[in-house]
CSV table of C-alpha atoms in Angstrom, one decimal:
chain,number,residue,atom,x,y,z
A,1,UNK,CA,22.0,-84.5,14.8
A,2,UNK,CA,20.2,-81.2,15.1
A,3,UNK,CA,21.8,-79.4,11.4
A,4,UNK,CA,21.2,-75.9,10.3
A,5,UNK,CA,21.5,-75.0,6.6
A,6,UNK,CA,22.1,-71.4,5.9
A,7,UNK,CA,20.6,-70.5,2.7
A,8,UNK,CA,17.5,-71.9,1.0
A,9,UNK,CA,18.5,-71.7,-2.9
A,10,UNK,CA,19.3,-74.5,-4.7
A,11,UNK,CA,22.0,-75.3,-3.1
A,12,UNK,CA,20.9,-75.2,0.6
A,13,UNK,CA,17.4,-77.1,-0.2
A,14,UNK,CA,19.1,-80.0,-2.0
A,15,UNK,CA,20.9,-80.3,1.2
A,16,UNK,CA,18.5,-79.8,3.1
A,17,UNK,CA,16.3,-82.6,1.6
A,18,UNK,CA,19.7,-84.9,1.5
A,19,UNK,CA,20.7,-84.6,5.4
A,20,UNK,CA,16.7,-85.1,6.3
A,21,UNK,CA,16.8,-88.3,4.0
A,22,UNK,CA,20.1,-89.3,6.5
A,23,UNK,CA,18.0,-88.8,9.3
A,24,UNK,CA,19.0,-85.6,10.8
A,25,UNK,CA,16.5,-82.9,12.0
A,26,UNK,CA,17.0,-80.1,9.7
A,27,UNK,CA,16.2,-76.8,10.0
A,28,UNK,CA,16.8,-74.0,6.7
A,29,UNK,CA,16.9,-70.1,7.2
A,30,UNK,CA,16.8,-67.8,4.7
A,31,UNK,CA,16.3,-63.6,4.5
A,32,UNK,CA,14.0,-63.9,1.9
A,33,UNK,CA,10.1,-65.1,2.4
A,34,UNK,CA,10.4,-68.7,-0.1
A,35,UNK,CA,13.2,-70.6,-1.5
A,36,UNK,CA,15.3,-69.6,-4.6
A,37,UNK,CA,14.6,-66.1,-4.6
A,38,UNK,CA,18.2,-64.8,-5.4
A,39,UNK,CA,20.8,-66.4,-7.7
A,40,UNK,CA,18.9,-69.6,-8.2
A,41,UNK,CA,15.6,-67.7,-9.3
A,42,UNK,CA,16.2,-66.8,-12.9
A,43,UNK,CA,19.6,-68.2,-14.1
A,44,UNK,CA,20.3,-69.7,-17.5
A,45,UNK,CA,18.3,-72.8,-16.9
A,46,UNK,CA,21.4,-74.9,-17.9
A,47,UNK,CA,22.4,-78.3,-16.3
A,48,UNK,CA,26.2,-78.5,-17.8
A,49,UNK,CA,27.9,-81.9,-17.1
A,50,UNK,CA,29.7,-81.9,-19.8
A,51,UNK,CA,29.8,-78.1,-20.5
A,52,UNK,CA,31.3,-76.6,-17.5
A,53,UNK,CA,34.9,-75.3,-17.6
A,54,UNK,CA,36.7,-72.8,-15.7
A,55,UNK,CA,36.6,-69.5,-16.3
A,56,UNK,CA,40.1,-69.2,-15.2
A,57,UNK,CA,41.6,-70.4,-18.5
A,58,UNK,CA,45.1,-69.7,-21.0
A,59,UNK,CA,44.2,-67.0,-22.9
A,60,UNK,CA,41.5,-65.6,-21.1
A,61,UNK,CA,43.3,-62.0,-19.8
A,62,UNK,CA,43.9,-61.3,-23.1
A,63,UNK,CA,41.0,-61.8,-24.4
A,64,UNK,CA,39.8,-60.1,-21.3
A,65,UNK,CA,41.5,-57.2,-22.2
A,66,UNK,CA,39.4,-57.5,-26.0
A,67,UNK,CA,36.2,-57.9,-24.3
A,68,UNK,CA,36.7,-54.7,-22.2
A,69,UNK,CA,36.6,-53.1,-25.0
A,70,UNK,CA,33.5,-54.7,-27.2
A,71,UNK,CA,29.8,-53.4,-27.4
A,72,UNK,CA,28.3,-56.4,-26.1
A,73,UNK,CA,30.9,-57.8,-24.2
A,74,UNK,CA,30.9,-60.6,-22.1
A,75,UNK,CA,32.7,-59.4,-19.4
A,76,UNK,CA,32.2,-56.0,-17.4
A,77,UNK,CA,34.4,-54.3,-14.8
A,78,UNK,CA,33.4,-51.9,-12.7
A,79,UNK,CA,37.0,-51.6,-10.8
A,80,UNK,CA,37.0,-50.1,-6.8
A,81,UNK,CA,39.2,-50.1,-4.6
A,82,UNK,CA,38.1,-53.0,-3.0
A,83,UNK,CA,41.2,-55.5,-1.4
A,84,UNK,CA,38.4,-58.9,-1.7
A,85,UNK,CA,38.0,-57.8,-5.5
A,86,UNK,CA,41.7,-56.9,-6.1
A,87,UNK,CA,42.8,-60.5,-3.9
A,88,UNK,CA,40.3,-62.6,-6.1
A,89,UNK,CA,41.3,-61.5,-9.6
A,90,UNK,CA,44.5,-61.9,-8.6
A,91,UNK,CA,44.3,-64.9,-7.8
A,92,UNK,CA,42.0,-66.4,-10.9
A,93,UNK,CA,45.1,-64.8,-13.0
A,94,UNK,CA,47.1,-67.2,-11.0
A,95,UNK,CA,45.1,-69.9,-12.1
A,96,UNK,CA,45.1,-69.1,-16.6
A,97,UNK,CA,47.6,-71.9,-16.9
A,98,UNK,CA,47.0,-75.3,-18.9
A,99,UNK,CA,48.4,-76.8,-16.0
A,100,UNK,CA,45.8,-75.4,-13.4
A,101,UNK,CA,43.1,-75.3,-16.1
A,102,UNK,CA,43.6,-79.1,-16.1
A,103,UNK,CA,43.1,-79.5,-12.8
A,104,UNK,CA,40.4,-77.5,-12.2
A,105,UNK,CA,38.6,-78.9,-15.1
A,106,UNK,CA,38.9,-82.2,-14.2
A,107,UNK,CA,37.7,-81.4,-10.8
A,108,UNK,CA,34.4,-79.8,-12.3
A,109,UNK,CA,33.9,-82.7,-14.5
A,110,UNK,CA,34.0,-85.1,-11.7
A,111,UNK,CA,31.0,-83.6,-9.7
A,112,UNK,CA,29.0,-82.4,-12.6
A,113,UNK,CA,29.4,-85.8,-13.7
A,114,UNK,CA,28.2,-86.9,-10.1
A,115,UNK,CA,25.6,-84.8,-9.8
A,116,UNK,CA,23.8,-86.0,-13.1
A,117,UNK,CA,24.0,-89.5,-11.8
A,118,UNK,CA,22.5,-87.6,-8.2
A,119,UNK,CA,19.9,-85.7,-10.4
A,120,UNK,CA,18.6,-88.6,-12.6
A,121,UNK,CA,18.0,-90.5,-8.9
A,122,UNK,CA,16.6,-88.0,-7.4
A,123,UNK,CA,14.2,-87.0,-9.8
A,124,UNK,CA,12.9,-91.2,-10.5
A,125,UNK,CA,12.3,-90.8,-6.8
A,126,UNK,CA,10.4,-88.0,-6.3
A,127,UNK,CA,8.9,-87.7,-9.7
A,128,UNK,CA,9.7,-83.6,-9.6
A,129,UNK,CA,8.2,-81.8,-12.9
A,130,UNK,CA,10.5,-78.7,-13.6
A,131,UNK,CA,10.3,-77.9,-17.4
A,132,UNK,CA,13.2,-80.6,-17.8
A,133,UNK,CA,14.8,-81.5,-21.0
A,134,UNK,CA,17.8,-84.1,-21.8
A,135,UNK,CA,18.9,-83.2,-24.9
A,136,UNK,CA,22.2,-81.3,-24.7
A,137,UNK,CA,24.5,-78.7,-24.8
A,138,UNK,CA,25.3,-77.1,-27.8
A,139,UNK,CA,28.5,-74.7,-27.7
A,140,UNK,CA,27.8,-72.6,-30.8
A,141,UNK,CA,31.2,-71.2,-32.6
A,142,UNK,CA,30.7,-68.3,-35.5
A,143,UNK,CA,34.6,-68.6,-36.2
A,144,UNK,CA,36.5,-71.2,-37.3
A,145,UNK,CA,39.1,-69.4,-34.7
A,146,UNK,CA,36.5,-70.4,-31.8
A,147,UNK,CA,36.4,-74.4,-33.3
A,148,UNK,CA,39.6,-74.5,-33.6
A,149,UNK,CA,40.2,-73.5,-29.8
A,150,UNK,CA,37.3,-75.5,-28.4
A,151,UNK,CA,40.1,-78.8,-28.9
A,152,UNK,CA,41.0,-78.3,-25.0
A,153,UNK,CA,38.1,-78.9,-24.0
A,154,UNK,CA,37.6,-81.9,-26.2
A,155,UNK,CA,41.0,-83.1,-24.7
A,156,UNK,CA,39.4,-82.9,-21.0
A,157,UNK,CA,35.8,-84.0,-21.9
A,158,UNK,CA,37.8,-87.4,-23.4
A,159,UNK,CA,40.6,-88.0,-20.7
A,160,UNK,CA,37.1,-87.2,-18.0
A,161,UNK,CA,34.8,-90.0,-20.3
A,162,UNK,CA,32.5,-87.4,-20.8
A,163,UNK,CA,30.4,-88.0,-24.1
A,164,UNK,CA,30.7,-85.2,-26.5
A,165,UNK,CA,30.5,-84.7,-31.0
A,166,UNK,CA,32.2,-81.8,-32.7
A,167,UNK,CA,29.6,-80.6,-35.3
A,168,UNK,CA,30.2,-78.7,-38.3
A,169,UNK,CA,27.4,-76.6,-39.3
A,170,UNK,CA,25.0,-78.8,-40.8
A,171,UNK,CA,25.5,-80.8,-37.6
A,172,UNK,CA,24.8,-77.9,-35.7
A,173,UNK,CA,21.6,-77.9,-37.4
A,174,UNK,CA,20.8,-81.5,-37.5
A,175,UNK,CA,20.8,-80.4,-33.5
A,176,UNK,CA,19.0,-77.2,-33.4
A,177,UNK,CA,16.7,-77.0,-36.4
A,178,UNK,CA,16.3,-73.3,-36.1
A,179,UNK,CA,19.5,-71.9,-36.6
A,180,UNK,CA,18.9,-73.5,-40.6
A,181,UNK,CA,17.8,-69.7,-40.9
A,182,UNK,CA,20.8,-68.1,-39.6
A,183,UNK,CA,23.7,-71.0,-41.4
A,184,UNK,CA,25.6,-68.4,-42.4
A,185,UNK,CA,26.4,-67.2,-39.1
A,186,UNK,CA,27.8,-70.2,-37.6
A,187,UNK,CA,30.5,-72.4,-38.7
A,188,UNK,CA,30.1,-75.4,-36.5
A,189,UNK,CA,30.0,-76.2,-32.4
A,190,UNK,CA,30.8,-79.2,-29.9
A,191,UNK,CA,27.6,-80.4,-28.5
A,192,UNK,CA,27.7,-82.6,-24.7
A,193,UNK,CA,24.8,-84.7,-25.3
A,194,UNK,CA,24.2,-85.7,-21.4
A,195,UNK,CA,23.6,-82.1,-20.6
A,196,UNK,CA,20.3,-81.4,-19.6
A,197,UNK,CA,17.8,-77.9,-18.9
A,198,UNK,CA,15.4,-77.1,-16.7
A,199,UNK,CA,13.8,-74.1,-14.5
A,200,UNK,CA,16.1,-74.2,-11.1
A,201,UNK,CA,13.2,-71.9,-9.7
A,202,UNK,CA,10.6,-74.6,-10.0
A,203,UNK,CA,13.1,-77.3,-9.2
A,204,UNK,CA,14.1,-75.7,-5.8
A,205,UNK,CA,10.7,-74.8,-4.9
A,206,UNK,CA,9.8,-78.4,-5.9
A,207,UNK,CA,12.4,-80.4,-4.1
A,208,UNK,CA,11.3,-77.6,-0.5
A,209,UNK,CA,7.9,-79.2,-0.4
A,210,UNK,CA,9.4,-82.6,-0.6
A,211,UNK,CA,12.3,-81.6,2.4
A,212,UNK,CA,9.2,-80.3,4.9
A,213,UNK,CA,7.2,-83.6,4.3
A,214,UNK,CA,10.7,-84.8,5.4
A,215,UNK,CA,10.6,-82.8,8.5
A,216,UNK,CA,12.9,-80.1,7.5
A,217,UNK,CA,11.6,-76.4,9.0
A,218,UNK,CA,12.2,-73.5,7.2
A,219,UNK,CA,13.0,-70.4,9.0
A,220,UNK,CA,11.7,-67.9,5.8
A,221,UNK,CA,12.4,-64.1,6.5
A,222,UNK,CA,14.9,-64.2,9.5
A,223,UNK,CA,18.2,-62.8,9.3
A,224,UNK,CA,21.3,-64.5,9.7
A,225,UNK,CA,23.7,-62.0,12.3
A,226,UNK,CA,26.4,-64.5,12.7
A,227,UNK,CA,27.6,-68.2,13.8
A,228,UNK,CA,27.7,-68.9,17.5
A,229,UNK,CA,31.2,-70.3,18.0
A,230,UNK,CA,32.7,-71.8,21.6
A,231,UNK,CA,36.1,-73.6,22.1
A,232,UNK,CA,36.7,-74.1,18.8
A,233,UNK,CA,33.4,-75.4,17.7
A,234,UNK,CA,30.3,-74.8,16.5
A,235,UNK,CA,27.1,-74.5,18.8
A,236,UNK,CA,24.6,-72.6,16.4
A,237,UNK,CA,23.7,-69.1,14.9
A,238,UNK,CA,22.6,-65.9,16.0
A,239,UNK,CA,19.6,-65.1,13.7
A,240,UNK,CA,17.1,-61.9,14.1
A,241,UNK,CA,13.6,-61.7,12.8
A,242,UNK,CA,11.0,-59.0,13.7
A,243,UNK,CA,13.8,-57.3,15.7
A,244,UNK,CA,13.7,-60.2,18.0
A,245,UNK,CA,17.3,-62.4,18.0
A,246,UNK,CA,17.2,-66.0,18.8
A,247,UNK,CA,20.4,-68.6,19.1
A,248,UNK,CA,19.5,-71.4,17.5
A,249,UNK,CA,21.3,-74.5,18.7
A,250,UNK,CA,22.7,-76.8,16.6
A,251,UNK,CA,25.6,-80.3,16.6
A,252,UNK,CA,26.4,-79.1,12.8
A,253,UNK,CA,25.7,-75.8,10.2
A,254,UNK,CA,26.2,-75.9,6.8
A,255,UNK,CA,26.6,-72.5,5.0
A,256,UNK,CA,25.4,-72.5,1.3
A,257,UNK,CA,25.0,-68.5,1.1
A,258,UNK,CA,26.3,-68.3,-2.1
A,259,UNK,CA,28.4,-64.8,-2.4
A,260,UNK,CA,27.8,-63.9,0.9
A,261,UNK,CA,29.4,-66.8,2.8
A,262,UNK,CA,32.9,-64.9,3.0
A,263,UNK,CA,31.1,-62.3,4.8
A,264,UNK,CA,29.7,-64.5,7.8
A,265,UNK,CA,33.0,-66.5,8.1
A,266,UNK,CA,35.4,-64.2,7.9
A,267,UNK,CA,34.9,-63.2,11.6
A,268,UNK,CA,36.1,-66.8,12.2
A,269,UNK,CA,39.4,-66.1,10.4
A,270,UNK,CA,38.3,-69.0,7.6
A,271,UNK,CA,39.6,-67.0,4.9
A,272,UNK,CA,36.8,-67.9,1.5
A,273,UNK,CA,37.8,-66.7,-1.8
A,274,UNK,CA,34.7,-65.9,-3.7
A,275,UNK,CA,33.9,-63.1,-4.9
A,276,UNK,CA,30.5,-62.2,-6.2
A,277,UNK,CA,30.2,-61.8,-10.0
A,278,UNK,CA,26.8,-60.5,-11.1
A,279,UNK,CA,25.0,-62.4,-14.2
A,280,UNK,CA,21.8,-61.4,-16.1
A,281,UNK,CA,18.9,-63.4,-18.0
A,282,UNK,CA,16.1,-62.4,-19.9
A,283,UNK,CA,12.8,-64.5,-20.0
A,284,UNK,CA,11.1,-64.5,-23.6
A,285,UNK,CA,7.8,-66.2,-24.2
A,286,UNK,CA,8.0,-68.4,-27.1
A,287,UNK,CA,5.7,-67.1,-30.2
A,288,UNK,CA,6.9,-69.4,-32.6
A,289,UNK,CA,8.4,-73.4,-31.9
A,290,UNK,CA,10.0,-73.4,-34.9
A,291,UNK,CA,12.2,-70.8,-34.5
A,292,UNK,CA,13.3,-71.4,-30.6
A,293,UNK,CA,16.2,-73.8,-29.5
A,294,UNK,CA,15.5,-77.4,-28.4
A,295,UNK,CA,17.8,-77.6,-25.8
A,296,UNK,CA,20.4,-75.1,-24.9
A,297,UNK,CA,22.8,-73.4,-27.5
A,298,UNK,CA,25.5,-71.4,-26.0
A,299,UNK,CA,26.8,-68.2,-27.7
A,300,UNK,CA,30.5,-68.8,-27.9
A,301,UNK,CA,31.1,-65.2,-28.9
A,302,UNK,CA,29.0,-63.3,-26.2
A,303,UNK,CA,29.7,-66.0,-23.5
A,304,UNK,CA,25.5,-66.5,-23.1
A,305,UNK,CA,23.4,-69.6,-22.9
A,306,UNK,CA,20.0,-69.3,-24.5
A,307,UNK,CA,18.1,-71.8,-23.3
A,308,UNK,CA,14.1,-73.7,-23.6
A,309,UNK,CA,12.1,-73.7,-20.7
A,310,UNK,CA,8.8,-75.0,-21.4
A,311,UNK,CA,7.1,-72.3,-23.3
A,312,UNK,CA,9.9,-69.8,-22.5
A,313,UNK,CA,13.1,-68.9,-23.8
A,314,UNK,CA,15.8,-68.5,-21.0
A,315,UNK,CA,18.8,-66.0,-22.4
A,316,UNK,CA,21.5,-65.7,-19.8
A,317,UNK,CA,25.2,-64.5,-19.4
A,318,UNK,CA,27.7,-61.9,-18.9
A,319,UNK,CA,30.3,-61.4,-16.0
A,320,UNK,CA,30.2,-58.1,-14.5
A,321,UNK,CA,32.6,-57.6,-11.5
A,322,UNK,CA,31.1,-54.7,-9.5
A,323,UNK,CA,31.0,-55.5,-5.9
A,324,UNK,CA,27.7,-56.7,-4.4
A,325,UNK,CA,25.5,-54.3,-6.4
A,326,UNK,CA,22.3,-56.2,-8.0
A,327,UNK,CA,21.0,-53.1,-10.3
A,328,UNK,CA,19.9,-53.6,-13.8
A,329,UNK,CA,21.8,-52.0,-16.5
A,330,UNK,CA,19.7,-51.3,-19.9
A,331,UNK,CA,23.3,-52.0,-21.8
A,332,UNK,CA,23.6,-55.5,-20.6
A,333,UNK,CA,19.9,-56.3,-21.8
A,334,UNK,CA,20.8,-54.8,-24.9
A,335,UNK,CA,23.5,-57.6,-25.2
A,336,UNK,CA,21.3,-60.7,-24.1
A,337,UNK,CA,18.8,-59.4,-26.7
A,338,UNK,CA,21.4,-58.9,-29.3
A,339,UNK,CA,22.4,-62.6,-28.6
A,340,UNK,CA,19.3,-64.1,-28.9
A,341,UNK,CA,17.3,-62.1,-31.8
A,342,UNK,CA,20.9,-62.7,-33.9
A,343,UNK,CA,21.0,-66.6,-33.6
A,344,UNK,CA,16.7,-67.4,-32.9
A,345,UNK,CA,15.4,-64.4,-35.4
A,346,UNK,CA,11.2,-64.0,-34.8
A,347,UNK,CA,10.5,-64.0,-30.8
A,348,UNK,CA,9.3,-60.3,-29.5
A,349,UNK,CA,12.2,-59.6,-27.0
A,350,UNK,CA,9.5,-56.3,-26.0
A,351,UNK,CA,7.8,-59.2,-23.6
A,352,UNK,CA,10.6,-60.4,-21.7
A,353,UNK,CA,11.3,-59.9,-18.4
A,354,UNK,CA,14.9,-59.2,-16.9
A,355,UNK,CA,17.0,-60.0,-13.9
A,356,UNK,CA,20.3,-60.3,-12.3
A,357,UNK,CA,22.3,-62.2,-9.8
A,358,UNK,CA,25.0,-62.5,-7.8
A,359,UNK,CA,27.3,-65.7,-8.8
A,360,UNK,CA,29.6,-66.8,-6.1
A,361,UNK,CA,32.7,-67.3,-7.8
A,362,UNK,CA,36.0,-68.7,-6.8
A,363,UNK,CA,39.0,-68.1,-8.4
A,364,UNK,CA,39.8,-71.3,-9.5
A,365,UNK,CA,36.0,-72.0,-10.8
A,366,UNK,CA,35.4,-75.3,-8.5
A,367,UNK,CA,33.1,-75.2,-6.0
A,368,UNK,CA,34.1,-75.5,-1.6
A,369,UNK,CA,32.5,-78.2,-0.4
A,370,UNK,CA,33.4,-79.7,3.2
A,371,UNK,CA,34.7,-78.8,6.7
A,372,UNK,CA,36.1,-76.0,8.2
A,373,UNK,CA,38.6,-75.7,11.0
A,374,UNK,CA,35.6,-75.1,13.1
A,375,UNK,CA,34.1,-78.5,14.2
A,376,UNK,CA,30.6,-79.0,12.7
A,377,UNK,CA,30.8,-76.1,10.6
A,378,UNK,CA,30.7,-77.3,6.9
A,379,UNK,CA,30.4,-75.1,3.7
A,380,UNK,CA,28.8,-75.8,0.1
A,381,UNK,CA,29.6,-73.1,-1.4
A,382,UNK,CA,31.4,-71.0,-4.4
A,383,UNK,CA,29.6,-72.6,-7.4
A,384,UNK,CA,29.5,-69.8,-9.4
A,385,UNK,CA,27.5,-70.2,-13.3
A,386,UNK,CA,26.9,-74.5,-12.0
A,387,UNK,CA,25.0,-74.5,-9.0
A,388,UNK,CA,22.1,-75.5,-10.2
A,389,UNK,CA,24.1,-78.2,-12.7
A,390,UNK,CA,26.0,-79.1,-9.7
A,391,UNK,CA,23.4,-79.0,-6.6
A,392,UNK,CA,22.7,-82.6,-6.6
A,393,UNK,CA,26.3,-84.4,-6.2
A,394,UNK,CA,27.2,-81.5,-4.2
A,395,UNK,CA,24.4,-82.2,-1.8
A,396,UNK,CA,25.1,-86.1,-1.7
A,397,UNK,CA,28.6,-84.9,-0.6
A,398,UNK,CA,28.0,-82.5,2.2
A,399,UNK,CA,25.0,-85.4,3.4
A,400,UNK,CA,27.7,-88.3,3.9
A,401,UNK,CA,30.5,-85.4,5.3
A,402,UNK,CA,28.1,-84.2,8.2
A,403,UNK,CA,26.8,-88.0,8.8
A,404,UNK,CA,30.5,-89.2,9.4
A,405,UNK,CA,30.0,-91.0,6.3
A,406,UNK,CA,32.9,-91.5,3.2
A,407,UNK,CA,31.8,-89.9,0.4
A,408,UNK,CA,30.8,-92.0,-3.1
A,409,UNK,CA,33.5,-89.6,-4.6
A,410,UNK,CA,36.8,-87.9,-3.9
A,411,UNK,CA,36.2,-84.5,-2.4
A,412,UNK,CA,38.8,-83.7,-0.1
A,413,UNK,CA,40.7,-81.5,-3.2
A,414,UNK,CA,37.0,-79.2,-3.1
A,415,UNK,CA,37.4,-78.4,0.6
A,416,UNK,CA,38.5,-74.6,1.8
A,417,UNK,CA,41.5,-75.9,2.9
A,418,UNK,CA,43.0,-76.2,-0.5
A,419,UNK,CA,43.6,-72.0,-0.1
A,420,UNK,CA,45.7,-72.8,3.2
């Protein structure tokens, strides 16, 4: 079949590669002039099978409510009177029950779980290079509080399989040699040893070259004006570039635009739940090994991943719910920097570089991946913080959904349809 993908970040190019390996003839369009160049381009550098909960969780508004209220707090809202804003918190509320944090969870840990069997293939095929590591997770607790809490998610990492070790602090250590010089800090933290790292940037840019010496085309710098819909299914898009429009034709279209999916289907009356929720990283240059993580640690207290890449240190986090705004505010570097010179003392935070994104966040923190009730239109979409740790399964999925085929995992409970 003739398939368009709408988005060429990580999520759009690892389908883009998986329905050219199926034998489809693949074209991808994107605004920007390369792949990754929005959310995907500078995120935490995380790949969290076995670290990736809901953010939708018992106990979260109130601590909300704390963190409103903190210096460097993890979350930030910018209220407006907005009815997609108001609808989607709404609904996440909705979903701070053990019962639906169950559920959700166990959904999240069935395609992360997927997706690093995806990734480990994928990469032994095409022998990508991306600054990759496989050695962990480590969810960092400075409160015996925070340990004590972290038992639901040892609960759903166990019933899931999932490999995991609660540390105490010289465990922590044992892990992440560094943080010997800040002991007193920490009192211990649950490490997911299957968790990997690596740049998504370089990965997605990577795994493009490998799609176009598939065949796939990528329409770079053309605009995306809307799908081109008859009798109830899906004939192609309307896209502009240079001023000029063009309909491109097409059997199937997959829509991976991140936070800006609800804003092309919505015409359609496909009513998508997610919500853009804007994230920030720094990029450090490593001075001194010694005294940067192995792996990824994960700030329990400020919500942020600091993470190695290569000869960089990846600090990213934060939830600010503001609308589709993309500015940088000097506050939430402050916090990122506070973070990382707290727990990995010695690195010149002067040198780094900062960034945001827009996450595309549903409410109950799984992913839509599937059909719509528009023939040939399918979405992959709504991964908020785990694209990149969820791109690969995610991709395998929509490949065998367009090609007719049954998927290799249960996906029907991912599709939009679960919001009626």
């Amino acid at each position: 079949m003739k398939v368009i993908v709408l988005g060429a970040g990580i999520l759009g190019v690892t389908s883009a590669y998986q329905l050219a390996k199926a034998g489809h003839e693949v074209t991808v369009v994107d605004r920007q002039p390369g792949p990754a160049l929005e959310t995907s381009f500078a995120n935490a550098g995380e790949v969290s099978f076995g670290y990736c909960s809901p953010w939708a969780a018992p106990g979260i508004p109130a601590k909300a409510m704390k963190w409103l209220f903190m210096k460097h707090a993890p979350l930030i809202l910018r209220p407006k009177f907005d009815v997609a804003m108001l609808s989607w918190m709404a609904r996440m509320l909705s979903n701070c029950t053990s019962e639906r944090y169950a559920i959700n969870k166990s959904r999240m840990l069935r395609l992360a779980d997927y997706s690093r069997i995806a990734l480990a293939e994928l990469r032994a095929e095409t022998g990508i290079a991306y600054d990759e590591r496989m050695q962990g997770t480590l969810q960092l607790f400075r409160t015996q509080q925070q340990l004590d809490a972290s038992a639901k998610d040892v609960k759903a990492l166990a019933a899931d399989g999932i490999p995991y070790e609660v540390l105490d602090r010289d465990g922590c250590i044992r892990v992440e040699p560094a943080l010997k010089h800040v002991r007193d800090k920490i009192v211990g933290g649950l490490l997911t040893p299957k968790d990997e790292t690596g740049d998504c940037f370089k990965f997605t840019n990577a795994l493009a070259a490998k799609a176009e010496a598939l065949g796939v085309r990528f329409a770079y710098g053309t605009t995306i004006e809307g799908l081109d819909v008859e009798a109830g299914r899906v004939r192609g898009v309307i896209t502009a570039r240079d001023r000029e429009r063009e309909r491109m034709s097409a059997d199937a279209v997959v829509v991976a635009l991140g936070s800006y999916s609800p804003l092309l289907l919505k015409p359609f009356g496909i009513k998508l739940p997610v919500y853009p929720v804007k994230g920030y990283s720094l990029t450090i240059p490593i001075i001194d090994a010694s005294r940067a993580p192995e792996s990824t640690v994960m700030d329990e207290t400020y919500k942020i991943a600091i993470t190695r890449l290569g000869d960089r240190i990846r600090v990213g986090g934060m939830a600010e719910i503001s609308g589709y705004t993309n500015d940088l505010g000097l506050a939430r570097r402050s916090t990122l920097e506070h973070s990382v010179t707290d727990l990995f003392p010695g690195g010149d935070v002067s040198k780094a570089s900062f960034w945001s994104g827009l996450r595309p966040m549903t409410p109950d923190g799984t992913p839509v991946i599937g059909p719509t009730k528009i023939k040939g239109l399918f979405l992959n979409t709504g991964h908020g913080t785990l694209g990149w740790t969820m791109s690969t399964g995610s991709a395998r999925l929509i490949g065998d959904l367009v090609s007719g085929a049954k998927p290799e995992i249960d996906a029907r409970d991912l599709a939009v349809s679960r919001y009626g």
